[in-house]
Amino acid sequence: MRKNILVTGSAGFIGFHLCKKLIETNNNVIGIDNLNDYYDIYLKEKRLEILSQVSLKENNWKFIKDDLCNKNNLLEIFKDFKPYTVINLAAQAGVRYSLENPTAYVNSNIVGFLNILECCKIYKVRNLLFASSSSVYGGNTKIPYSENDSVNHPVSIYAASKLSNELMAHAYSHLYNIKTIGMRFFTVYGPWGRPDMAPMLFTHAILNKKPIRIFNHGNMSRSFTYIDDVIKIIMKLLNKPAECDESFDTNNPNYSSSWCPYRIFNIGNDSSINLEYFICSLEKELGVEAIKEYNPMMPGDVKNTQADNNIIKNWIGEFQTTSISEGIKRFTSWYKEYYE
């Protein structure tokens, strides 16, 4: 018998790809998204069209337009579908936008997530996965980032909201024995990506012969992580829920685990790619030279990110990651086809 999996943020970038894989692997999937206008709603609607098409044969997809801040509606959804697993990907995304509209981050990322936790408690959800971010590492300058590093110095409201999610989830895991995994995503890119993210912004500007803004004068690097790699890892995590760490030492605690069934994992490429190299790779694949406009570091941004994958590999086993050249090739091929 197929179990119900509820995915919030299902019309979003990662949510869309995950729902597609879950539908294709014969799960019953319930998607929730408020379809806000933070970026092009048409892109979200096209993603939903694809999910509807993929599910036609098995009829295993249900989409509900709603907002996680509507607790009563959310309770009704949990009551109706009684999900076995919940994957919370809904969030107000973007570091830079959090400087302009911090209230949106508190409402969506904190109030909305609290409602998810309450529903998981009331309806005794067996397995909860939720999106965190590499942004939580904030002022940490130790590279690569390990899940056991300190995350006490966030440098943006977005990062602070994601760190709040991790702390809230731990409390609910401890109090109500909810098996909980937090996923710290590192600069995910690929087909159907968010238009506000660097790969999409750069590609649009290069093809339209407009300047691209390069912050910190190009002296930045990121663990660019291809979307297919992210989905493969999440699918593995679904088959290995969190467990209590019997060796957890309260006198010398690891942040990545707990005495309760709670885990935190990096989900990112363990190679950090220089921003200039990434742009050069786009230029090569697009056959167009970028017009570069160098700027100082943006407030709330960080200079470098790199994922330490030792902890997650110990949990789910070894896995391969897509090379930057192959990832950019696939991404630009989709981009040119979609935007003609």
Short mmCIF file of N, CA and C in Angstrom, two decimals, residues 160-282:
data_model
loop_
_atom_site.label_atom_id
_atom_site.label_comp_id
_atom_site.label_asym_id
_atom_site.label_seq_id
_atom_site.Cartn_x
_atom_site.Cartn_y
_atom_site.Cartn_z
N ALA A 160 19.02 33.51 9.72
CA ALA A 160 18.49 33.41 11.08
C ALA A 160 17.18 32.63 11.11
N SER A 161 16.35 32.81 10.08
CA SER A 161 15.07 32.09 10.03
C SER A 161 15.31 30.60 9.83
N LYS A 162 16.30 30.24 9.03
CA LYS A 162 16.60 28.83 8.80
C LYS A 162 17.22 28.19 10.04
N LEU A 163 18.06 28.92 10.74
CA LEU A 163 18.62 28.41 11.99
C LEU A 163 17.50 28.23 13.01
N SER A 164 16.54 29.15 13.02
CA SER A 164 15.38 29.01 13.91
C SER A 164 14.62 27.73 13.61
N ASN A 165 14.47 27.40 12.34
CA ASN A 165 13.81 26.16 11.95
C ASN A 165 14.51 24.95 12.55
N GLU A 166 15.83 24.94 12.51
CA GLU A 166 16.58 23.81 13.05
C GLU A 166 16.34 23.66 14.56
N LEU A 167 16.33 24.79 15.26
CA LEU A 167 16.13 24.75 16.71
C LEU A 167 14.70 24.33 17.07
N MET A 168 13.73 24.86 16.33
CA MET A 168 12.33 24.49 16.56
C MET A 168 12.12 23.00 16.31
N ALA A 169 12.70 22.50 15.21
CA ALA A 169 12.54 21.10 14.86
C ALA A 169 13.15 20.20 15.93
N HIS A 170 14.28 20.60 16.48
CA HIS A 170 14.89 19.80 17.53
C HIS A 170 13.98 19.72 18.75
N ALA A 171 13.39 20.84 19.12
CA ALA A 171 12.50 20.86 20.29
C ALA A 171 11.31 19.91 20.08
N TYR A 172 10.72 19.92 18.89
CA TYR A 172 9.59 19.03 18.62
C TYR A 172 10.01 17.58 18.54
N SER A 173 11.19 17.34 18.01
CA SER A 173 11.70 15.97 17.97
C SER A 173 11.89 15.43 19.39
N HIS A 174 12.43 16.27 20.25
CA HIS A 174 12.66 15.89 21.66
C HIS A 174 11.33 15.68 22.39
N LEU A 175 10.41 16.61 22.22
CA LEU A 175 9.16 16.57 22.98
C LEU A 175 8.19 15.48 22.50
N TYR A 176 8.17 15.27 21.16
CA TYR A 176 7.12 14.41 20.60
C TYR A 176 7.67 13.23 19.79
N ASN A 177 8.96 13.03 19.89
CA ASN A 177 9.61 11.86 19.26
C ASN A 177 9.37 11.80 17.74
N ILE A 178 9.37 12.95 17.10
CA ILE A 178 9.22 13.01 15.65
C ILE A 178 10.59 12.79 15.00
N LYS A 179 10.68 11.82 14.11
CA LYS A 179 11.93 11.59 13.39
C LYS A 179 12.14 12.74 12.40
N THR A 180 13.22 13.49 12.60
CA THR A 180 13.37 14.76 11.90
C THR A 180 14.76 14.91 11.29
N ILE A 181 14.79 15.30 10.01
CA ILE A 181 16.06 15.56 9.32
C ILE A 181 16.01 16.97 8.72
N GLY A 182 17.02 17.77 9.06
CA GLY A 182 17.19 19.09 8.47
C GLY A 182 18.23 19.03 7.37
N MET A 183 17.90 19.63 6.23
CA MET A 183 18.78 19.55 5.05
C MET A 183 19.33 20.93 4.71
N ARG A 184 20.63 21.09 4.87
CA ARG A 184 21.28 22.36 4.55
C ARG A 184 21.71 22.36 3.08
N PHE A 185 20.90 22.99 2.24
CA PHE A 185 21.18 23.02 0.81
C PHE A 185 22.26 24.05 0.48
N PHE A 186 23.13 23.67 -0.48
CA PHE A 186 24.22 24.54 -0.93
C PHE A 186 23.99 24.92 -2.40
N THR A 187 23.62 26.17 -2.68
CA THR A 187 23.56 26.76 -4.02
C THR A 187 23.12 25.75 -5.09
N VAL A 188 21.88 25.36 -5.02
CA VAL A 188 21.33 24.38 -5.96
C VAL A 188 20.99 25.08 -7.28
N TYR A 189 21.36 24.46 -8.39
CA TYR A 189 21.08 25.04 -9.71
C TYR A 189 20.66 23.93 -10.66
N GLY A 190 20.08 24.33 -11.79
CA GLY A 190 19.69 23.36 -12.80
C GLY A 190 18.43 23.81 -13.51
N PRO A 191 17.87 22.96 -14.40
CA PRO A 191 16.65 23.29 -15.12
C PRO A 191 15.50 23.63 -14.18
N TRP A 192 14.67 24.58 -14.60
CA TRP A 192 13.51 25.05 -13.85
C TRP A 192 13.90 25.78 -12.57
N GLY A 193 15.13 26.37 -12.57
CA GLY A 193 15.61 27.07 -11.39
C GLY A 193 14.90 28.39 -11.13
N ARG A 194 15.13 28.92 -9.93
CA ARG A 194 14.53 30.20 -9.55
C ARG A 194 15.19 31.34 -10.31
N PRO A 195 14.41 32.25 -10.88
CA PRO A 195 14.98 33.34 -11.68
C PRO A 195 15.85 34.31 -10.89
N ASP A 196 15.73 34.33 -9.56
CA ASP A 196 16.52 35.27 -8.76
C ASP A 196 17.88 34.72 -8.39
N MET A 197 18.17 33.46 -8.75
CA MET A 197 19.46 32.87 -8.39
C MET A 197 20.51 33.16 -9.45
N ALA A 198 21.77 33.18 -9.01
CA ALA A 198 22.88 33.63 -9.87
C ALA A 198 22.93 32.95 -11.24
N PRO A 199 22.84 31.61 -11.33
CA PRO A 199 22.93 30.98 -12.67
C PRO A 199 21.87 31.51 -13.64
N MET A 200 20.65 31.70 -13.15
CA MET A 200 19.59 32.22 -14.02
C MET A 200 19.83 33.68 -14.37
N LEU A 201 20.22 34.48 -13.38
CA LEU A 201 20.49 35.90 -13.62
C LEU A 201 21.64 36.08 -14.61
N PHE A 202 22.70 35.32 -14.41
CA PHE A 202 23.87 35.43 -15.29
C PHE A 202 23.52 35.03 -16.72
N THR A 203 22.81 33.91 -16.85
CA THR A 203 22.48 33.41 -18.19
C THR A 203 21.58 34.39 -18.93
N HIS A 204 20.61 34.93 -18.23
CA HIS A 204 19.71 35.91 -18.85
C HIS A 204 20.50 37.13 -19.34
N ALA A 205 21.39 37.63 -18.48
CA ALA A 205 22.17 38.82 -18.82
C ALA A 205 23.13 38.55 -19.99
N ILE A 206 23.80 37.41 -19.96
CA ILE A 206 24.77 37.08 -21.01
C ILE A 206 24.07 36.99 -22.37
N LEU A 207 22.95 36.27 -22.42
CA LEU A 207 22.25 36.09 -23.69
C LEU A 207 21.63 37.38 -24.21
N ASN A 208 21.30 38.30 -23.28
CA ASN A 208 20.70 39.57 -23.68
C ASN A 208 21.72 40.70 -23.74
N LYS A 209 23.01 40.32 -23.63
CA LYS A 209 24.12 41.27 -23.73
C LYS A 209 23.97 42.44 -22.76
N LYS A 210 23.62 42.09 -21.53
CA LYS A 210 23.51 43.07 -20.46
C LYS A 210 24.57 42.77 -19.40
N PRO A 211 24.99 43.78 -18.64
CA PRO A 211 26.04 43.54 -17.63
C PRO A 211 25.55 42.59 -16.53
N ILE A 212 26.46 41.74 -16.07
CA ILE A 212 26.16 40.93 -14.90
C ILE A 212 26.90 41.52 -13.71
N ARG A 213 26.21 41.58 -12.59
CA ARG A 213 26.80 42.16 -11.38
C ARG A 213 27.56 41.05 -10.65
N ILE A 214 28.85 41.26 -10.45
CA ILE A 214 29.70 40.29 -9.78
C ILE A 214 30.16 40.90 -8.46
N PHE A 215 29.72 40.32 -7.36
CA PHE A 215 29.98 40.92 -6.06
C PHE A 215 31.33 40.49 -5.49
N ASN A 216 31.80 41.30 -4.55
CA ASN A 216 33.13 41.13 -3.95
C ASN A 216 34.21 41.03 -5.03
N HIS A 217 33.95 41.74 -6.15
CA HIS A 217 34.90 41.82 -7.27
C HIS A 217 35.31 40.43 -7.78
N GLY A 218 34.39 39.48 -7.66
CA GLY A 218 34.64 38.13 -8.18
C GLY A 218 35.36 37.22 -7.21
N ASN A 219 35.75 37.74 -6.07
CA ASN A 219 36.50 36.93 -5.11
C ASN A 219 35.53 36.15 -4.22
N MET A 220 34.81 35.24 -4.84
CA MET A 220 33.82 34.43 -4.14
C MET A 220 33.81 33.01 -4.74
N SER A 221 33.37 32.06 -3.93
CA SER A 221 33.23 30.70 -4.43
C SER A 221 32.01 30.06 -3.77
N ARG A 222 31.45 29.07 -4.47
CA ARG A 222 30.25 28.41 -3.98
C ARG A 222 30.31 26.91 -4.26
N SER A 223 29.63 26.13 -3.41
CA SER A 223 29.42 24.70 -3.68
C SER A 223 28.21 24.57 -4.59
N PHE A 224 28.38 24.91 -5.87
CA PHE A 224 27.28 24.78 -6.82
C PHE A 224 26.87 23.30 -6.90
N THR A 225 25.59 23.03 -6.65
CA THR A 225 25.10 21.66 -6.52
C THR A 225 23.97 21.42 -7.51
N TYR A 226 24.16 20.45 -8.40
CA TYR A 226 23.18 20.21 -9.45
C TYR A 226 21.92 19.56 -8.87
N ILE A 227 20.78 19.97 -9.36
CA ILE A 227 19.49 19.59 -8.79
C ILE A 227 19.29 18.08 -8.74
N ASP A 228 19.70 17.34 -9.76
CA ASP A 228 19.51 15.89 -9.76
C ASP A 228 20.24 15.22 -8.60
N ASP A 229 21.40 15.76 -8.24
CA ASP A 229 22.17 15.21 -7.11
C ASP A 229 21.40 15.41 -5.81
N VAL A 230 20.79 16.59 -5.67
CA VAL A 230 20.01 16.90 -4.47
C VAL A 230 18.84 15.92 -4.32
N ILE A 231 18.13 15.68 -5.42
CA ILE A 231 16.96 14.79 -5.37
C ILE A 231 17.37 13.37 -5.03
N LYS A 232 18.46 12.89 -5.59
CA LYS A 232 18.94 11.54 -5.28
C LYS A 232 19.24 11.39 -3.78
N ILE A 233 19.84 12.41 -3.21
CA ILE A 233 20.18 12.36 -1.78
C ILE A 233 18.91 12.38 -0.92
N ILE A 234 17.95 13.24 -1.27
CA ILE A 234 16.70 13.28 -0.50
C ILE A 234 15.99 11.93 -0.56
N MET A 235 15.98 11.31 -1.73
CA MET A 235 15.32 10.00 -1.86
C MET A 235 15.99 8.97 -0.95
N LYS A 236 17.30 9.05 -0.82
CA LYS A 236 18.00 8.13 0.08
C LYS A 236 17.66 8.43 1.54
N LEU A 237 17.54 9.72 1.87
CA LEU A 237 17.20 10.10 3.24
C LEU A 237 15.79 9.64 3.61
N LEU A 238 14.89 9.60 2.63
CA LEU A 238 13.53 9.13 2.89
C LEU A 238 13.54 7.68 3.36
N ASN A 239 14.50 6.92 2.87
CA ASN A 239 14.60 5.51 3.23
C ASN A 239 15.45 5.27 4.48
N LYS A 240 16.00 6.36 5.03
CA LYS A 240 16.77 6.20 6.27
C LYS A 240 16.45 7.38 7.20
N PRO A 241 15.32 7.31 7.89
CA PRO A 241 14.91 8.40 8.79
C PRO A 241 15.90 8.60 9.93
N ALA A 242 15.73 9.71 10.62
CA ALA A 242 16.60 10.02 11.76
C ALA A 242 16.41 9.01 12.88
N GLU A 243 17.49 8.80 13.62
CA GLU A 243 17.47 7.92 14.79
C GLU A 243 18.13 8.64 15.95
N CYS A 244 17.84 8.19 17.15
CA CYS A 244 18.52 8.73 18.33
C CYS A 244 19.99 8.34 18.27
N ASP A 245 20.85 9.28 18.61
CA ASP A 245 22.29 9.02 18.65
C ASP A 245 22.64 8.48 20.03
N GLU A 246 22.83 7.17 20.13
CA GLU A 246 23.09 6.55 21.42
C GLU A 246 24.45 6.94 22.01
N SER A 247 25.33 7.45 21.15
CA SER A 247 26.65 7.87 21.63
C SER A 247 26.71 9.38 21.89
N PHE A 248 25.57 10.06 21.82
CA PHE A 248 25.55 11.51 22.00
C PHE A 248 26.05 11.89 23.38
N ASP A 249 27.01 12.82 23.40
CA ASP A 249 27.64 13.25 24.65
C ASP A 249 27.15 14.66 24.99
N THR A 250 26.33 14.78 26.01
CA THR A 250 25.77 16.09 26.36
C THR A 250 26.84 17.06 26.89
N ASN A 251 27.98 16.52 27.31
CA ASN A 251 29.07 17.38 27.77
C ASN A 251 29.91 17.90 26.61
N ASN A 252 29.84 17.20 25.49
CA ASN A 252 30.58 17.62 24.30
C ASN A 252 29.68 17.35 23.08
N PRO A 253 28.61 18.12 22.95
CA PRO A 253 27.57 17.78 21.97
C PRO A 253 27.96 18.07 20.53
N ASN A 254 27.56 17.17 19.63
CA ASN A 254 27.62 17.43 18.19
C ASN A 254 26.35 18.13 17.77
N TYR A 255 26.48 19.13 16.90
CA TYR A 255 25.29 19.82 16.45
C TYR A 255 24.49 18.97 15.48
N SER A 256 25.13 18.04 14.79
CA SER A 256 24.48 17.30 13.71
C SER A 256 23.58 16.17 14.18
N SER A 257 23.63 15.83 15.46
CA SER A 257 22.79 14.74 15.96
C SER A 257 22.28 15.09 17.36
N SER A 258 21.58 14.14 17.99
CA SER A 258 20.98 14.43 19.29
C SER A 258 20.62 13.13 19.99
N TRP A 259 20.24 13.25 21.27
CA TRP A 259 19.70 12.11 22.01
C TRP A 259 18.30 11.74 21.51
N CYS A 260 17.66 12.68 20.79
CA CYS A 260 16.35 12.40 20.19
C CYS A 260 16.54 12.10 18.70
N PRO A 261 15.51 11.61 18.00
CA PRO A 261 15.67 11.24 16.58
C PRO A 261 15.72 12.46 15.67
N TYR A 262 16.87 13.11 15.65
CA TYR A 262 17.04 14.39 14.95
C TYR A 262 18.43 14.41 14.32
N ARG A 263 18.49 14.80 13.05
CA ARG A 263 19.78 14.88 12.36
C ARG A 263 19.80 16.12 11.47
N ILE A 264 21.00 16.64 11.27
CA ILE A 264 21.25 17.75 10.34
C ILE A 264 22.29 17.28 9.33
N PHE A 265 22.01 17.52 8.03
CA PHE A 265 22.95 17.11 6.99
C PHE A 265 23.19 18.23 5.99
N ASN A 266 24.46 18.38 5.60
CA ASN A 266 24.78 19.19 4.42
C ASN A 266 24.32 18.46 3.17
N ILE A 267 23.74 19.18 2.23
CA ILE A 267 23.45 18.62 0.91
C ILE A 267 24.06 19.56 -0.11
N GLY A 268 25.28 19.23 -0.52
CA GLY A 268 26.00 20.11 -1.43
C GLY A 268 27.19 19.42 -2.05
N ASN A 269 27.68 20.03 -3.10
CA ASN A 269 28.89 19.55 -3.77
C ASN A 269 30.09 19.81 -2.85
N ASP A 270 30.94 18.82 -2.68
CA ASP A 270 32.09 19.04 -1.80
C ASP A 270 33.23 19.78 -2.49
N SER A 271 33.02 20.19 -3.75
CA SER A 271 33.99 21.05 -4.44
C SER A 271 33.44 22.47 -4.50
N SER A 272 34.25 23.42 -4.14
CA SER A 272 33.83 24.82 -4.19
C SER A 272 34.34 25.45 -5.48
N ILE A 273 33.45 26.06 -6.25
CA ILE A 273 33.78 26.60 -7.57
C ILE A 273 33.88 28.13 -7.49
N ASN A 274 34.99 28.66 -7.98
CA ASN A 274 35.16 30.12 -8.03
C ASN A 274 34.10 30.74 -8.93
N LEU A 275 33.56 31.88 -8.52
CA LEU A 275 32.48 32.52 -9.26
C LEU A 275 32.90 32.88 -10.68
N GLU A 276 34.12 33.36 -10.86
CA GLU A 276 34.61 33.71 -12.19
C GLU A 276 34.68 32.46 -13.09
N TYR A 277 35.07 31.33 -12.51
CA TYR A 277 35.14 30.09 -13.29
C TYR A 277 33.74 29.67 -13.71
N PHE A 278 32.78 29.81 -12.81
CA PHE A 278 31.40 29.47 -13.13
C PHE A 278 30.90 30.31 -14.29
N ILE A 279 31.20 31.61 -14.26
CA ILE A 279 30.77 32.51 -15.34
C ILE A 279 31.45 32.14 -16.65
N CYS A 280 32.74 31.84 -16.59
CA CYS A 280 33.47 31.41 -17.80
C CYS A 280 32.86 30.15 -18.41
N SER A 281 32.43 29.24 -17.54
CA SER A 281 31.80 28.01 -18.02
C SER A 281 30.48 28.32 -18.71
N LEU A 282 29.72 29.27 -18.17
CA LEU A 282 28.48 29.70 -18.83
C LEU A 282 28.77 30.32 -20.19
#
